[in-house]
mmCIF file with all atom_site columns, C-alpha atoms in Angstrom:
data_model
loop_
_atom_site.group_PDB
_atom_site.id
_atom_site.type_symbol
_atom_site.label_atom_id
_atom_site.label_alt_id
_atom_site.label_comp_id
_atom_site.label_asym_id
_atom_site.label_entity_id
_atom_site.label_seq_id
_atom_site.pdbx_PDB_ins_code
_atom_site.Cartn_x
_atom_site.Cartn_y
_atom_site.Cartn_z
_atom_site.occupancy
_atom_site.B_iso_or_equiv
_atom_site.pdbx_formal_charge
_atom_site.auth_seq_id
_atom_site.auth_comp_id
_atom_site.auth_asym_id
_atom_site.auth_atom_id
_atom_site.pdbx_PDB_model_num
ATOM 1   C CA . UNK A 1 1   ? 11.714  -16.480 -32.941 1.00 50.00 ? 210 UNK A CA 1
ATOM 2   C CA . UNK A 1 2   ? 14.284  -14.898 -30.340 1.00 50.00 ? 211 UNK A CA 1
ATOM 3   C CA . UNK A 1 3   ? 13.456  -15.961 -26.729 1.00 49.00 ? 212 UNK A CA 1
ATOM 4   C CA . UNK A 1 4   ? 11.906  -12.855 -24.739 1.00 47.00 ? 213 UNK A CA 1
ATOM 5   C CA . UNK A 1 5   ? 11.952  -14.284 -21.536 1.00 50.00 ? 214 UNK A CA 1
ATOM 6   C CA . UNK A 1 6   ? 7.882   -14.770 -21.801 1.00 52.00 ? 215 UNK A CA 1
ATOM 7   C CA . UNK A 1 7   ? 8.773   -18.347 -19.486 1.00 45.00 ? 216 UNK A CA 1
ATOM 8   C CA . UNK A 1 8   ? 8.752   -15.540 -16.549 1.00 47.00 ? 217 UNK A CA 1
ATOM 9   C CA . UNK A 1 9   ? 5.693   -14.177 -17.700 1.00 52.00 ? 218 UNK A CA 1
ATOM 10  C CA . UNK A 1 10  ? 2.593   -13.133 -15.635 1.00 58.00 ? 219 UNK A CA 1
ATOM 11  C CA . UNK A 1 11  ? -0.382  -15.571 -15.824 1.00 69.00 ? 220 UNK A CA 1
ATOM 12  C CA . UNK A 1 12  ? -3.162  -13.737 -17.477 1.00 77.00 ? 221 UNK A CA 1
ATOM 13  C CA . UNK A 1 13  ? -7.299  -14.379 -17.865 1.00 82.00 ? 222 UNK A CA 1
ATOM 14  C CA . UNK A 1 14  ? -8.286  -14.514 -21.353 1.00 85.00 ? 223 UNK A CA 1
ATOM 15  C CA . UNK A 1 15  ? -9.725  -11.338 -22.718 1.00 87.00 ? 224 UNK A CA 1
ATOM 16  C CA . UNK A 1 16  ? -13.249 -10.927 -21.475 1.00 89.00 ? 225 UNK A CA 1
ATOM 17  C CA . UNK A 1 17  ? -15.508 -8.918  -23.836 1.00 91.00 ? 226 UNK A CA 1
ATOM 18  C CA . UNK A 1 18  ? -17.443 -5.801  -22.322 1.00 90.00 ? 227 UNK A CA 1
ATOM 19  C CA . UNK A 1 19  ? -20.192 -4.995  -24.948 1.00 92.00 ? 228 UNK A CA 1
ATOM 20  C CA . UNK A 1 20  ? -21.849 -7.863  -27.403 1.00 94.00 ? 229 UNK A CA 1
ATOM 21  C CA . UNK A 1 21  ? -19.515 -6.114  -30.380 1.00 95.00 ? 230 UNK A CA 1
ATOM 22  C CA . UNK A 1 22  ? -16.569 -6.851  -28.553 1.00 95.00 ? 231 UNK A CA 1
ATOM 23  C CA . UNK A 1 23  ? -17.307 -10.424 -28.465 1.00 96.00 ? 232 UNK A CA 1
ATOM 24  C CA . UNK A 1 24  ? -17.744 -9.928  -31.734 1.00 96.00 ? 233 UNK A CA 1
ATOM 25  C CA . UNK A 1 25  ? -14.920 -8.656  -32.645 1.00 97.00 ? 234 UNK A CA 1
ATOM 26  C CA . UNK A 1 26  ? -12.677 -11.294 -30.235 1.00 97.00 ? 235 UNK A CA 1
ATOM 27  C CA . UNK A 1 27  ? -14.622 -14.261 -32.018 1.00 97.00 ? 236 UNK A CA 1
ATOM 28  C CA . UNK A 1 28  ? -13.964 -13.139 -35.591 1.00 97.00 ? 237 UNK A CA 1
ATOM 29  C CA . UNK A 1 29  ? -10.214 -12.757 -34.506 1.00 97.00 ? 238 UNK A CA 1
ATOM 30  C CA . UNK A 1 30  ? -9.897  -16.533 -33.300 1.00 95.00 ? 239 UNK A CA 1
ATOM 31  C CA . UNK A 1 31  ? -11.366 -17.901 -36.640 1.00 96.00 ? 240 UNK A CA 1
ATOM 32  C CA . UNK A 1 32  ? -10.386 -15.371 -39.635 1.00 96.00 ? 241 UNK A CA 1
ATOM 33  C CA . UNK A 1 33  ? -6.993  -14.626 -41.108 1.00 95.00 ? 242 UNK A CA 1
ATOM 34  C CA . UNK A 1 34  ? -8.369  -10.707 -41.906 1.00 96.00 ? 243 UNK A CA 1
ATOM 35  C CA . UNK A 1 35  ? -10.634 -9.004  -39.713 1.00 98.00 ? 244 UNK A CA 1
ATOM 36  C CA . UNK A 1 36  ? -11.678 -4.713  -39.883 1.00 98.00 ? 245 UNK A CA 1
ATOM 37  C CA . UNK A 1 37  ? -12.912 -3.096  -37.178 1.00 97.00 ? 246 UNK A CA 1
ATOM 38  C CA . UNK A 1 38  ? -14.489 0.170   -37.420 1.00 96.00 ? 247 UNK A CA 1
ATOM 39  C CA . UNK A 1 39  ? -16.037 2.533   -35.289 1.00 92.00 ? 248 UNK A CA 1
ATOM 40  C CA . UNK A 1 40  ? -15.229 5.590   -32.868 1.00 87.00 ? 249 UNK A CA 1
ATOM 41  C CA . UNK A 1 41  ? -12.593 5.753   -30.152 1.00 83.00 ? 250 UNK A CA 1
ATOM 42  C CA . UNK A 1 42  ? -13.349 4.317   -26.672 1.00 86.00 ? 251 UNK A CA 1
ATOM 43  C CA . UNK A 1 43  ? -14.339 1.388   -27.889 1.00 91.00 ? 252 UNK A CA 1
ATOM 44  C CA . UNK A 1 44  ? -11.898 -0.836  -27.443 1.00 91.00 ? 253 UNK A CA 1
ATOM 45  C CA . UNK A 1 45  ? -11.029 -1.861  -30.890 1.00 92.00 ? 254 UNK A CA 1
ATOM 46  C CA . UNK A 1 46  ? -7.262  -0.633  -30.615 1.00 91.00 ? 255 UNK A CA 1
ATOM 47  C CA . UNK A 1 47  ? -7.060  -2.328  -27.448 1.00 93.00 ? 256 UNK A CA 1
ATOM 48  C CA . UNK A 1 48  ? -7.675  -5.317  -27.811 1.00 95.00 ? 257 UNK A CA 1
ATOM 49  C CA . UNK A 1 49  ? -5.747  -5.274  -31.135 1.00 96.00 ? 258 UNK A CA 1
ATOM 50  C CA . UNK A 1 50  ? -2.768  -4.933  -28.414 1.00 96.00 ? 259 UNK A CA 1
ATOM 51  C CA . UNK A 1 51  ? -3.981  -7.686  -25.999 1.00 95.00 ? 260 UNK A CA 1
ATOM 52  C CA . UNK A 1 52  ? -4.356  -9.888  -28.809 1.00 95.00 ? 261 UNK A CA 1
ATOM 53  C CA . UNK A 1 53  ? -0.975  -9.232  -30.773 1.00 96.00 ? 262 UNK A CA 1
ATOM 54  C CA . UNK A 1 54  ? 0.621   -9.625  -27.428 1.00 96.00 ? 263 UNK A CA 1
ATOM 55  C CA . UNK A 1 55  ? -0.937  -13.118 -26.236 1.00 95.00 ? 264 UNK A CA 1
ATOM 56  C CA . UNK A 1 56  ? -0.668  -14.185 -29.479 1.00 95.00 ? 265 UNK A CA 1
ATOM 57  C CA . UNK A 1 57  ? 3.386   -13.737 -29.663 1.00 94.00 ? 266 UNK A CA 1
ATOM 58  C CA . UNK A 1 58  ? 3.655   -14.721 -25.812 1.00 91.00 ? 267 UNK A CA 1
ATOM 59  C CA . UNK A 1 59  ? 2.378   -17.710 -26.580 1.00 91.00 ? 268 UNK A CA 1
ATOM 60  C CA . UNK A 1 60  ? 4.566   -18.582 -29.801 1.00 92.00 ? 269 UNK A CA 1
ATOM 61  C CA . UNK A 1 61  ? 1.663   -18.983 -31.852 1.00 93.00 ? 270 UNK A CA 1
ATOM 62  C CA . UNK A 1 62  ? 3.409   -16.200 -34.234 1.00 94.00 ? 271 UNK A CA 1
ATOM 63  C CA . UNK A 1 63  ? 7.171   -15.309 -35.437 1.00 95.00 ? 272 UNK A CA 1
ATOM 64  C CA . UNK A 1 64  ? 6.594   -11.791 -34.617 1.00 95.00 ? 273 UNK A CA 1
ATOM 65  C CA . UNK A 1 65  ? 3.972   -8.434  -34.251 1.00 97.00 ? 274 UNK A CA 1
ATOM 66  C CA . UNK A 1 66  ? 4.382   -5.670  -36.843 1.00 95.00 ? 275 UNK A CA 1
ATOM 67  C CA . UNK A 1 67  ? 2.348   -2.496  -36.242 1.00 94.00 ? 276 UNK A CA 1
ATOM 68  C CA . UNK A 1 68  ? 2.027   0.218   -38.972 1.00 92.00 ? 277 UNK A CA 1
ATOM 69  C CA . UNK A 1 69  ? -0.089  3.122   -39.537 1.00 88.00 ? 278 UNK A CA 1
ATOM 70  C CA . UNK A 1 70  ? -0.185  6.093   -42.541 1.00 86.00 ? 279 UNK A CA 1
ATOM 71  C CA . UNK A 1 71  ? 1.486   8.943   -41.320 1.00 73.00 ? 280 UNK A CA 1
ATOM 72  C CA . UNK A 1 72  ? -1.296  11.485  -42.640 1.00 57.00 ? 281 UNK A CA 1
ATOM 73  C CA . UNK A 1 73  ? -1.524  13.374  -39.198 1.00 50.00 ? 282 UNK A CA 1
ATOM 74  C CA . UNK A 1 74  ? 1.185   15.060  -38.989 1.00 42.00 ? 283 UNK A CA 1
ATOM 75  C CA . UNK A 1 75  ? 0.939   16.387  -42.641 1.00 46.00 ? 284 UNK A CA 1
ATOM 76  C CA . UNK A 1 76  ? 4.726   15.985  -43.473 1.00 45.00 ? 285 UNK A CA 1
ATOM 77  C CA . UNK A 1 77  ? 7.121   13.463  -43.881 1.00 52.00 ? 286 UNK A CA 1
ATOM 78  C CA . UNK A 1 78  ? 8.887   11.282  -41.123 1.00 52.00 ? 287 UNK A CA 1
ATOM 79  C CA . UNK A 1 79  ? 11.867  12.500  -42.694 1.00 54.00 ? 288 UNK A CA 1
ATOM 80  C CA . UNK A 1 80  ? 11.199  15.871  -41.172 1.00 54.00 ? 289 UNK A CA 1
ATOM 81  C CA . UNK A 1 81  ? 11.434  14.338  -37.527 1.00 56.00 ? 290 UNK A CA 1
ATOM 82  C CA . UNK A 1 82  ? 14.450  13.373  -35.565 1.00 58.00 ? 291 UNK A CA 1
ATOM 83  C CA . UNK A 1 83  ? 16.034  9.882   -34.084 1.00 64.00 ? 292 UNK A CA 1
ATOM 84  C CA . UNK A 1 84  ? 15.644  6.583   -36.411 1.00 66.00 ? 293 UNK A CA 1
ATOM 85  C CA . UNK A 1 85  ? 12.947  6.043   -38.731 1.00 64.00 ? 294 UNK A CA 1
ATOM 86  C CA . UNK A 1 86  ? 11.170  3.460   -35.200 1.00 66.00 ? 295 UNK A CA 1
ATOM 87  C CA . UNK A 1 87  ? 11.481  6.248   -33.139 1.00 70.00 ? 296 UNK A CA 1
ATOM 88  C CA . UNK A 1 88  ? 9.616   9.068   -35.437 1.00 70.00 ? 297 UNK A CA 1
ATOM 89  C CA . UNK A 1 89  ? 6.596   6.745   -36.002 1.00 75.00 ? 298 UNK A CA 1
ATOM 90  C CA . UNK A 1 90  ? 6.293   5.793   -31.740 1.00 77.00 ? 299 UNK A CA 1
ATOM 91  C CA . UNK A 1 91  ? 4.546   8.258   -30.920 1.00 79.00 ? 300 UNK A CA 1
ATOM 92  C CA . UNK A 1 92  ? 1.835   7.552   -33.221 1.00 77.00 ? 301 UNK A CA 1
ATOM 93  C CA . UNK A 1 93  ? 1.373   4.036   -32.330 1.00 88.00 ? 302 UNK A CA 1
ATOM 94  C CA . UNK A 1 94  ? 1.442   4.827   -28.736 1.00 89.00 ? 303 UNK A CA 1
ATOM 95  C CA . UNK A 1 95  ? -2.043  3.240   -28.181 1.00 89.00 ? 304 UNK A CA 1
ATOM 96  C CA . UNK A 1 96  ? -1.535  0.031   -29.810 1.00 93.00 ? 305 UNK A CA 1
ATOM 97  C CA . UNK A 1 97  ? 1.937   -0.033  -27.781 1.00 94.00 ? 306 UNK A CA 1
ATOM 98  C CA . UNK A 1 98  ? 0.588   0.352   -24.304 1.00 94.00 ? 307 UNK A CA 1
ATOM 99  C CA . UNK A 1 99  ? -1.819  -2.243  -24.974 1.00 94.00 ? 308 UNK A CA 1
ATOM 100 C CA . UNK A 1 100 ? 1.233   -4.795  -25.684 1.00 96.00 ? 309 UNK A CA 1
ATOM 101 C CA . UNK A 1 101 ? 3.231   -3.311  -22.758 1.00 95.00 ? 310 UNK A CA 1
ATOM 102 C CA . UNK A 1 102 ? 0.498   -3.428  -19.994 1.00 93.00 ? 311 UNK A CA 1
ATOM 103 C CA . UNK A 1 103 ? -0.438  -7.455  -21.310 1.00 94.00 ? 312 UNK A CA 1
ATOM 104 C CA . UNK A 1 104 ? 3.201   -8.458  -21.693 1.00 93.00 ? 313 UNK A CA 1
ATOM 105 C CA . UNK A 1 105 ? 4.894   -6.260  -19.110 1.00 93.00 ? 314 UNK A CA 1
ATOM 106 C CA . UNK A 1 106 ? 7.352   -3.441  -19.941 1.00 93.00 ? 315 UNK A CA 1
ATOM 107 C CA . UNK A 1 107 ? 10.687  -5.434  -19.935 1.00 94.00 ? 316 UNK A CA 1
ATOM 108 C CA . UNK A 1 108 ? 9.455   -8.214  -21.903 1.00 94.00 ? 317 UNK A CA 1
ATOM 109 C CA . UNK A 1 109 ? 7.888   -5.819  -24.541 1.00 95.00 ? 318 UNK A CA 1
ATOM 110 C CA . UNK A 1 110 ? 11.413  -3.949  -24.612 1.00 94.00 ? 319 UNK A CA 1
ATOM 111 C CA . UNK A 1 111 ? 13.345  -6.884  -25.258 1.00 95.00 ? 320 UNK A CA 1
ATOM 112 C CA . UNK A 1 112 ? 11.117  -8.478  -27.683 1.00 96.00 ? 321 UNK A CA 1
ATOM 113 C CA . UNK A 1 113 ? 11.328  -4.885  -29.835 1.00 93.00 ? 322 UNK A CA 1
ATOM 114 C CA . UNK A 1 114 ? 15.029  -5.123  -29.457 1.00 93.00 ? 323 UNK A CA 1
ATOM 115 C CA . UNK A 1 115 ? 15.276  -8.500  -30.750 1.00 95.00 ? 324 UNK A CA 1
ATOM 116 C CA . UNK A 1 116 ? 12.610  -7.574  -33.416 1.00 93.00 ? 325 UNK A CA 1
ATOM 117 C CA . UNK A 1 117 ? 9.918   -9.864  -32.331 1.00 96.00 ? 326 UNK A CA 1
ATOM 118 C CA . UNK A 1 118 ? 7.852   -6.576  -32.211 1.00 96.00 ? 327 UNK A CA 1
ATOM 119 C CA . UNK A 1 119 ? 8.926   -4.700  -35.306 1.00 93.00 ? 328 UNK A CA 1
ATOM 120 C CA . UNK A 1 120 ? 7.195   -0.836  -35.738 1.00 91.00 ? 329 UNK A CA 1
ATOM 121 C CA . UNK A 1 121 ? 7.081   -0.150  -39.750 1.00 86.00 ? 330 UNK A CA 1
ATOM 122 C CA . UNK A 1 122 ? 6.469   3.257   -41.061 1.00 82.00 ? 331 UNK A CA 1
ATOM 123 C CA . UNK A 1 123 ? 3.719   2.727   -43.984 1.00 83.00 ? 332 UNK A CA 1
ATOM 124 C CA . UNK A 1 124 ? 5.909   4.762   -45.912 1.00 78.00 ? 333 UNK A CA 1
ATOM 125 C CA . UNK A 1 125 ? 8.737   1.948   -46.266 1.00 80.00 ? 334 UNK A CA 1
ATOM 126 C CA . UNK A 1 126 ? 6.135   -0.846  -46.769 1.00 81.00 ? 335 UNK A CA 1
ATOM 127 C CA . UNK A 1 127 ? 6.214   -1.239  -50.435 1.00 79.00 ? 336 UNK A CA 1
ATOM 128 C CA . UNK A 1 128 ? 8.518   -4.533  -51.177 1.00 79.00 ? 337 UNK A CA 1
ATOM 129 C CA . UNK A 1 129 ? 7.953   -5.526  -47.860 1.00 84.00 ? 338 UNK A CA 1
ATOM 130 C CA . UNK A 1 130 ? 6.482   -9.564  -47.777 1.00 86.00 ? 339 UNK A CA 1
ATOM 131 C CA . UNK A 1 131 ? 5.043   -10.320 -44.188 1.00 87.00 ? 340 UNK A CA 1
ATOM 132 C CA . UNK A 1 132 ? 4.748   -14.008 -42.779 1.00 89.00 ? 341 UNK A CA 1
ATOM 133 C CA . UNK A 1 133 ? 4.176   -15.798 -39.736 1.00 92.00 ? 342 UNK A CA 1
ATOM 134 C CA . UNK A 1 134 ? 2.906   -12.892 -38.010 1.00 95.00 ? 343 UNK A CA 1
ATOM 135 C CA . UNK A 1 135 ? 0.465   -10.608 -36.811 1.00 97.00 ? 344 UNK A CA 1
ATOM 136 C CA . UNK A 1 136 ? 0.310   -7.417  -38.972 1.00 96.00 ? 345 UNK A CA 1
ATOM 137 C CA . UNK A 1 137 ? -2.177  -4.242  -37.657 1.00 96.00 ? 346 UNK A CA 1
ATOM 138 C CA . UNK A 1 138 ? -2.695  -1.451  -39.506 1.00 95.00 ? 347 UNK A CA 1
ATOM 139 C CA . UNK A 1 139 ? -4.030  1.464   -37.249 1.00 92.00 ? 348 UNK A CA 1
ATOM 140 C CA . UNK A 1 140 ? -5.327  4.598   -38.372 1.00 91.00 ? 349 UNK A CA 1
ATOM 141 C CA . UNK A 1 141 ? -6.147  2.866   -41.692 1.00 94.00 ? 350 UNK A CA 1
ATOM 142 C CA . UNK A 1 142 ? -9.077  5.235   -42.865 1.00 93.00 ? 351 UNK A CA 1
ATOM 143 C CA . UNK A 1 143 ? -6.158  7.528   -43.294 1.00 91.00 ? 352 UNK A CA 1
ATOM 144 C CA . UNK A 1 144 ? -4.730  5.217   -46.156 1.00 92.00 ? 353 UNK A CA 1
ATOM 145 C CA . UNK A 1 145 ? -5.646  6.006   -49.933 1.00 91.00 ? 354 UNK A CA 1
ATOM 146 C CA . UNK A 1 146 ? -7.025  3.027   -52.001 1.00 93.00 ? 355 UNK A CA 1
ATOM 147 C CA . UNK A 1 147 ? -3.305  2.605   -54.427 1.00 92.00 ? 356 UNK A CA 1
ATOM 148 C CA . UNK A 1 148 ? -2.009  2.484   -50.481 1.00 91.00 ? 357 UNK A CA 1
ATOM 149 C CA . UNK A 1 149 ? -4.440  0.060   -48.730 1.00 94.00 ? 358 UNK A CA 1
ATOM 150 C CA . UNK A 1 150 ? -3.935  -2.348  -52.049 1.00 94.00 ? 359 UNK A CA 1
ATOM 151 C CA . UNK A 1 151 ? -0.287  -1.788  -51.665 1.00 92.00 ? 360 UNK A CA 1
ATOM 152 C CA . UNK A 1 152 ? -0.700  -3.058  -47.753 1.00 92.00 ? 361 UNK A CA 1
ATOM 153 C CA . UNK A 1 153 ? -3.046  -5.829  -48.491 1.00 93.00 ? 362 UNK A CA 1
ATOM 154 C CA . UNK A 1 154 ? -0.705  -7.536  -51.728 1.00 89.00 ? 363 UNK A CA 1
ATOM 155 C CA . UNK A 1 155 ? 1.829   -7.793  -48.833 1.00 86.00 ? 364 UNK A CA 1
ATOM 156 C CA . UNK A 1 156 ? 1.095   -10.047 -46.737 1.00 87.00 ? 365 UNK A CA 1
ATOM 157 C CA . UNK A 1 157 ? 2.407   -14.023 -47.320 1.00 85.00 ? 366 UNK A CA 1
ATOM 158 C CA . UNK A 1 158 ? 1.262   -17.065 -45.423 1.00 83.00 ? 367 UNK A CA 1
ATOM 159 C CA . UNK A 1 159 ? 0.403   -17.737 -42.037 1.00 90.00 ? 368 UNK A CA 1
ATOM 160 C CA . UNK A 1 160 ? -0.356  -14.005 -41.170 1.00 94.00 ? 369 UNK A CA 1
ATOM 161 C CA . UNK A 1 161 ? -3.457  -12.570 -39.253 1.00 96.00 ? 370 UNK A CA 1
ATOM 162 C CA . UNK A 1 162 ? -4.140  -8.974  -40.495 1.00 96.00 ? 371 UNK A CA 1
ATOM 163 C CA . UNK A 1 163 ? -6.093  -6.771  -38.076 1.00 97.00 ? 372 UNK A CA 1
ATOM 164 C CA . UNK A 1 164 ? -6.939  -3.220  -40.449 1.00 97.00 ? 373 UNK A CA 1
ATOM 165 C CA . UNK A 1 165 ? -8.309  -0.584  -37.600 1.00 95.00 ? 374 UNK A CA 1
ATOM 166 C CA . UNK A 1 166 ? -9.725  2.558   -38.302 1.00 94.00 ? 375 UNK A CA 1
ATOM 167 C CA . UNK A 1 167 ? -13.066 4.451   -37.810 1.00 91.00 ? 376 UNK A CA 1
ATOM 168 C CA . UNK A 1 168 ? -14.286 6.430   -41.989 1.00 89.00 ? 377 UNK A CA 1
ATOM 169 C CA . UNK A 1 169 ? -15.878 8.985   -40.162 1.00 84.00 ? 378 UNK A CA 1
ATOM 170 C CA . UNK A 1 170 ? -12.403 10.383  -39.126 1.00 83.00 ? 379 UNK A CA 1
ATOM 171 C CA . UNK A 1 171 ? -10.239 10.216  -42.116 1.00 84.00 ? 380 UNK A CA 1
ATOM 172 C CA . UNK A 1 172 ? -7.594  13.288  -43.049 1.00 81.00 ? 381 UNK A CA 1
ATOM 173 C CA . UNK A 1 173 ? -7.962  12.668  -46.794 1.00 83.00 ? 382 UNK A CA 1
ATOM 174 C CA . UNK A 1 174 ? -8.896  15.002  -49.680 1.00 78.00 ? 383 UNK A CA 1
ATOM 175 C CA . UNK A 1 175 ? -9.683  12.073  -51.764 1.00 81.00 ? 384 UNK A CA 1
ATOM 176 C CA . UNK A 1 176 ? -11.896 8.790   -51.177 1.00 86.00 ? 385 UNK A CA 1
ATOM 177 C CA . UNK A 1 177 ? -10.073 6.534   -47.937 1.00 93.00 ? 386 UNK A CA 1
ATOM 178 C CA . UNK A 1 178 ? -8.994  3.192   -49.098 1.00 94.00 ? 387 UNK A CA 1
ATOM 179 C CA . UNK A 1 179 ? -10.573 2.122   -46.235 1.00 95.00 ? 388 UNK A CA 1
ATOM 180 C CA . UNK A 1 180 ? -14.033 2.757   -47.643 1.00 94.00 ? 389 UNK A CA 1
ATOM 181 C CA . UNK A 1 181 ? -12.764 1.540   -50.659 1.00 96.00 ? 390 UNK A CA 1
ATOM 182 C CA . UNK A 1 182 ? -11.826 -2.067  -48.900 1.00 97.00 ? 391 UNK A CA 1
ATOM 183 C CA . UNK A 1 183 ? -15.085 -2.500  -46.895 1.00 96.00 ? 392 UNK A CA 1
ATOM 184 C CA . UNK A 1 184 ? -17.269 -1.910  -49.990 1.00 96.00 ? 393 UNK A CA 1
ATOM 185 C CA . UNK A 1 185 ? -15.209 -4.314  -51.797 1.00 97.00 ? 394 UNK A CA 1
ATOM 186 C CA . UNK A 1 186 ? -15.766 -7.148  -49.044 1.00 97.00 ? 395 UNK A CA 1
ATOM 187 C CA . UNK A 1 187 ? -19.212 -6.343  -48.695 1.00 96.00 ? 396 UNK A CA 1
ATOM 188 C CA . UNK A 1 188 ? -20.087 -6.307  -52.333 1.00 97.00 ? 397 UNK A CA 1
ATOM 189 C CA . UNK A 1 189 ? -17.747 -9.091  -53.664 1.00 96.00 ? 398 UNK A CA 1
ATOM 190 C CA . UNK A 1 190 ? -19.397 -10.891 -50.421 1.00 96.00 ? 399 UNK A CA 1
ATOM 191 C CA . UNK A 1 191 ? -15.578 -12.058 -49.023 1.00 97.00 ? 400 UNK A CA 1
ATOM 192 C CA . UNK A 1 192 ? -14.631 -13.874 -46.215 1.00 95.00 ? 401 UNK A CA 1
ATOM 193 C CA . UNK A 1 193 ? -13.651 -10.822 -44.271 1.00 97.00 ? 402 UNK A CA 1
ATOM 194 C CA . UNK A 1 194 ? -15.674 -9.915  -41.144 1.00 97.00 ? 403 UNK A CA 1
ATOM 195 C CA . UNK A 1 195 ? -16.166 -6.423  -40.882 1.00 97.00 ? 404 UNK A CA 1
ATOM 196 C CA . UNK A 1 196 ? -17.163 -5.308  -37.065 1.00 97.00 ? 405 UNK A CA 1
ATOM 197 C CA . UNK A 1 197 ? -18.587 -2.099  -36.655 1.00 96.00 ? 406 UNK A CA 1
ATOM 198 C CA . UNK A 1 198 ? -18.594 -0.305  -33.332 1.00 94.00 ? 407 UNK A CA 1
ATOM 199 C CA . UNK A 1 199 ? -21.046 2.543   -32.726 1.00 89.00 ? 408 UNK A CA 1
ATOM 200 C CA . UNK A 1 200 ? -20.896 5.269   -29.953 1.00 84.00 ? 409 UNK A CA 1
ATOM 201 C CA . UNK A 1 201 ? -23.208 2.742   -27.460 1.00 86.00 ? 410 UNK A CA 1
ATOM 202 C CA . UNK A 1 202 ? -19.854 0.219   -27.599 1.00 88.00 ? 411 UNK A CA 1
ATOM 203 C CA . UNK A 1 203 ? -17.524 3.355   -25.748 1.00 87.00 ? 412 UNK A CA 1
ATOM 204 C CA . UNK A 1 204 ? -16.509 1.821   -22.677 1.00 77.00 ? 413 UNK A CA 1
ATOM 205 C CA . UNK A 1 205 ? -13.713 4.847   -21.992 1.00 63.00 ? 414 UNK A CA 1
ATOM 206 C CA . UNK A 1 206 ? -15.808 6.697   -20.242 1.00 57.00 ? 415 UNK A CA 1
ATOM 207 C CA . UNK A 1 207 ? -19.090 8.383   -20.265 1.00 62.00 ? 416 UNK A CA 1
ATOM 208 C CA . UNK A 1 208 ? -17.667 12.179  -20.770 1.00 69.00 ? 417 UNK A CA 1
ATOM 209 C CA . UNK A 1 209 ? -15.616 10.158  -24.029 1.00 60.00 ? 418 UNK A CA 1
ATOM 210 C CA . UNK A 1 210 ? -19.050 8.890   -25.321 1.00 59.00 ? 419 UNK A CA 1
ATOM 211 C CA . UNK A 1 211 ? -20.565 12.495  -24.355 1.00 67.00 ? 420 UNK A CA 1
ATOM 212 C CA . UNK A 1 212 ? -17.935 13.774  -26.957 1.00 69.00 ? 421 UNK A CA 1
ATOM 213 C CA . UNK A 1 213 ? -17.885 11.484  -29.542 1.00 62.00 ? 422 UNK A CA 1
ATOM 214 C CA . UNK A 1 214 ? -21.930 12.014  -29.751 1.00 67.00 ? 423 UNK A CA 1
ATOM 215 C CA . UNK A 1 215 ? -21.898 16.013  -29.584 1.00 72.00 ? 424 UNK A CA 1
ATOM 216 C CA . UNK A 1 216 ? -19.322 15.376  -32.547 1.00 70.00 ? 425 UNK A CA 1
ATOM 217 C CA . UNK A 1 217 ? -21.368 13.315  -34.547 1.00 67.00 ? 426 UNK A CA 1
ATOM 218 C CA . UNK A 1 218 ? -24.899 14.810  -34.031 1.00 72.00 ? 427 UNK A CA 1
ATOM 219 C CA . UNK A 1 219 ? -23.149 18.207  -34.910 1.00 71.00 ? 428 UNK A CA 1
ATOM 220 C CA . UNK A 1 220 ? -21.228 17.351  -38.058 1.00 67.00 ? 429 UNK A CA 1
ATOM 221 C CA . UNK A 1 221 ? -18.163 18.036  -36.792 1.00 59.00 ? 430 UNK A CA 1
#
C-alpha cells in the first residue's frame, strides 16, 4: 500500500456506540467478513461505515477502501455527466466520504485517493472487477436489482470485509431490490451474515430528522 502520511496522523478514541444497535452493528464489524445494515437515515449506519473504512486503512490493517453505490437516483447514465467517470459518482458518495475525511483529515484522505488507497467505483464498471485485501461498501444498495447485487457479491476475493448499506423501505426500483433478495437469502439459508436493523428510535441526527422519517413512515409515503 502507498504511504499516506497516516505516521502524522491525529490520535483518535475508538468509535463509541450511541444506541444498543450501534454497538451492534460496531461488534458484528470486528468479527464478520460481511455485515448489512439496514434501516432509515440518521442513524448512523453510513457513518460509521466511514469511521470504520478509515481506521481500518490508517492503521494498515487493509490494502485499500473502495466505495460504490448503484447509480439509480439520478435516472440516467454517468455517461450523461461531465469530468472523469470518479468525479460523476462523488457527489453521490458524499456521505460515506465526509465520514473518511473528518476521521482521517482532509489532506491525508486526498492523498490516499490520489495514490488509490481510496478508490470510488461506479457500480456500473464493476462487472470483471476481483476485490482483495480491502474494505468494499456498497451504499445505497436497496437500489441494486438481484442479477446486480449477485454480480457485486461473486466479486469479492480474499481478505475483504464487505459492508452492504441500504434501508428497503427507500428503494427507486420497479422490480424486487436485490437487497431484499440478499437478506431473505441469509435469513432463510441461516448464513453467517449479521444483518443489523436500525429503526426510527436508533436516529441520533436530530429530533426534527426522526420527526420526518416517522411522519414518512406512519403516512405511507
Amino acid at each position: 500500500m502507498h504511504r499516506t502520511r497516516f505516521d502524522e496522523e491525529r490520535h483518535l478514541s475508538p468509535i463509541q456506540p450511541l444506541t444498543e444497535r450501534q454497538g451492534q452493528y460496531l461488534e458484528a464489524l470486528a468479527s464478520h467478513a460481511q455485515v448489512i445494515v439496514l434501516g432509515p437515515a440518521g442513524t448512523g449506519k453510513t457513518f460509521i461505515a466511514g469511521t470504520r473504512a478509515a481506521d481500518q486503512l490508517r492503521q494498515r490493517r487493509i490494502a485499500k477502501v473502495v466505495i460504490t453505490r448503484p447509480n439509480v437516483p439520478s435516472g440516467r447514465s454517468l455517461g450523461f455527466f461531465p469530468g472523469t467517470l470518479e468525479e460523476k459518482i462523488a457527489p453521490w458518495v458524499a456521505p460515506l466520504t465526509e465520514a473518511m475525511k473528518e476521521r482521517m483529515g482532509q489532506a491525508a484522505f486526498e492523498i490516499a485517493l490520489k495514490t488509490g488507497d481510496i478508490e470510488i467505483v461506479p457500480f456500473e464498471v464493476m462487472r470483471g472487477r476481483t476485490f482483495k485485501n480491502c474494505l468494499v461498501i456498497l451504499d445505497e444498495a436497496q437500489n441494486t436489482t438481484t442479477a446486480e447485487i449477485k454480480m457485486f457479491l461473486t466479486r469479492i476475493g480474499d481478505d475483504c470485509q464487505v459492508i452492504i448499506n441500504g434501508d428497503v423501505s427507500q428503494t427507486d426500483l420497479r422490480e424486487t431490490s436485490g437487497l431484499r433478495t440478499v437478506i431473505h437469502l441469509v435469513k432463510s439459508r441461516m448464513m453467517p451474515i449479521p444483518v443489523v436493523e436500525f429503526t426510527r428510535d436508533d436516529i441520533v441526527r436530530s429530533g426534527i430528522c426522526a420527526e420526518w422519517v416517522k411522519a414518512f413512515e406512519e403516512t405511507n409515503l
